């Protein structure tokens, strides 16, 4: 349920410009939730997307906790 709610926040905050998001913290939290569920490629993609918007300690933390072949 938590992941699904975050996914909706992600969808609702997504605009036509990929460099912005109305709720950027939702992107980082969704990345963290994906990591906790073992969805490593999705977690990596979302964490990098969040870092493209602006710096995020949570997104950097997600990347550090990923398996070596996915993280930075």
Tab-separated table of C-alpha atoms in Angstrom:
chain	number	residue	atom	x	y	z
A	1	UNK	CA	0.000	0.000	0.000
A	2	UNK	CA	2.832	2.416	0.883
A	3	UNK	CA	4.548	1.776	-2.458
A	4	UNK	CA	1.256	2.216	-4.331
A	5	UNK	CA	0.556	5.552	-2.614
A	6	UNK	CA	4.029	6.787	-3.455
A	7	UNK	CA	3.583	5.609	-7.045
A	8	UNK	CA	0.427	7.722	-7.308
A	9	UNK	CA	2.241	10.742	-5.869
A	10	UNK	CA	4.965	10.145	-8.446
A	11	UNK	CA	2.441	9.981	-11.307
A	12	UNK	CA	0.505	13.025	-10.140
A	13	UNK	CA	3.644	15.121	-9.700
A	14	UNK	CA	5.072	14.258	-13.106
A	15	UNK	CA	4.818	17.088	-15.582
A	16	UNK	CA	5.751	17.457	-19.227
A	17	UNK	CA	9.281	18.548	-18.287
A	18	UNK	CA	11.375	15.577	-17.135
A	19	UNK	CA	13.733	17.850	-15.179
A	20	UNK	CA	11.067	18.807	-12.650
A	21	UNK	CA	8.569	17.136	-10.381
A	22	UNK	CA	5.885	18.787	-8.267
A	23	UNK	CA	6.759	16.528	-5.305
A	24	UNK	CA	10.441	15.586	-5.714
A	25	UNK	CA	10.622	13.964	-2.280
A	26	UNK	CA	8.080	11.394	-3.510
A	27	UNK	CA	10.597	10.272	-6.142
A	28	UNK	CA	13.264	9.636	-3.501
A	29	UNK	CA	10.821	7.899	-1.157
A	30	UNK	CA	9.569	5.723	-4.025
A	31	UNK	CA	13.174	4.813	-4.827
A	32	UNK	CA	13.690	3.843	-1.194
A	33	UNK	CA	10.481	1.767	-1.160
A	34	UNK	CA	11.542	0.013	-4.367
A	35	UNK	CA	14.911	-0.785	-2.795
A	36	UNK	CA	13.239	-2.236	0.297
A	37	UNK	CA	11.036	-4.434	-1.912
A	38	UNK	CA	14.077	-5.698	-3.840
A	39	UNK	CA	13.203	-3.825	-7.034
A	40	UNK	CA	16.804	-2.791	-7.563
A	41	UNK	CA	16.713	-1.573	-11.196
A	42	UNK	CA	13.646	0.565	-10.436
A	43	UNK	CA	15.257	1.941	-7.279
A	44	UNK	CA	18.382	2.897	-9.239
A	45	UNK	CA	16.367	4.583	-11.992
A	46	UNK	CA	14.249	6.580	-9.557
A	47	UNK	CA	17.200	7.616	-7.377
A	48	UNK	CA	19.071	8.886	-10.427
A	49	UNK	CA	15.952	10.666	-11.659
A	50	UNK	CA	15.634	12.385	-8.285
A	51	UNK	CA	19.274	13.470	-8.373
A	52	UNK	CA	18.742	14.916	-11.862
A	53	UNK	CA	16.132	17.241	-10.340
A	54	UNK	CA	18.357	18.390	-7.452
A	55	UNK	CA	20.540	16.965	-4.706
A	56	UNK	CA	18.858	14.511	-2.357
A	57	UNK	CA	20.581	12.786	0.559
A	58	UNK	CA	17.926	10.062	0.478
A	59	UNK	CA	18.469	9.365	-3.233
A	60	UNK	CA	22.242	9.223	-2.678
A	61	UNK	CA	21.658	6.812	0.205
A	62	UNK	CA	19.527	4.564	-2.007
A	63	UNK	CA	22.286	4.424	-4.625
A	64	UNK	CA	24.859	3.510	-1.970
A	65	UNK	CA	22.703	0.637	-0.716
A	66	UNK	CA	22.123	-0.904	-4.155
A	67	UNK	CA	24.051	-3.965	-5.342
A	68	UNK	CA	27.392	-2.923	-6.818
A	69	UNK	CA	26.369	-3.477	-10.432
A	70	UNK	CA	23.487	-0.951	-10.100
A	71	UNK	CA	24.712	1.733	-7.708
A	72	UNK	CA	27.211	4.526	-8.156
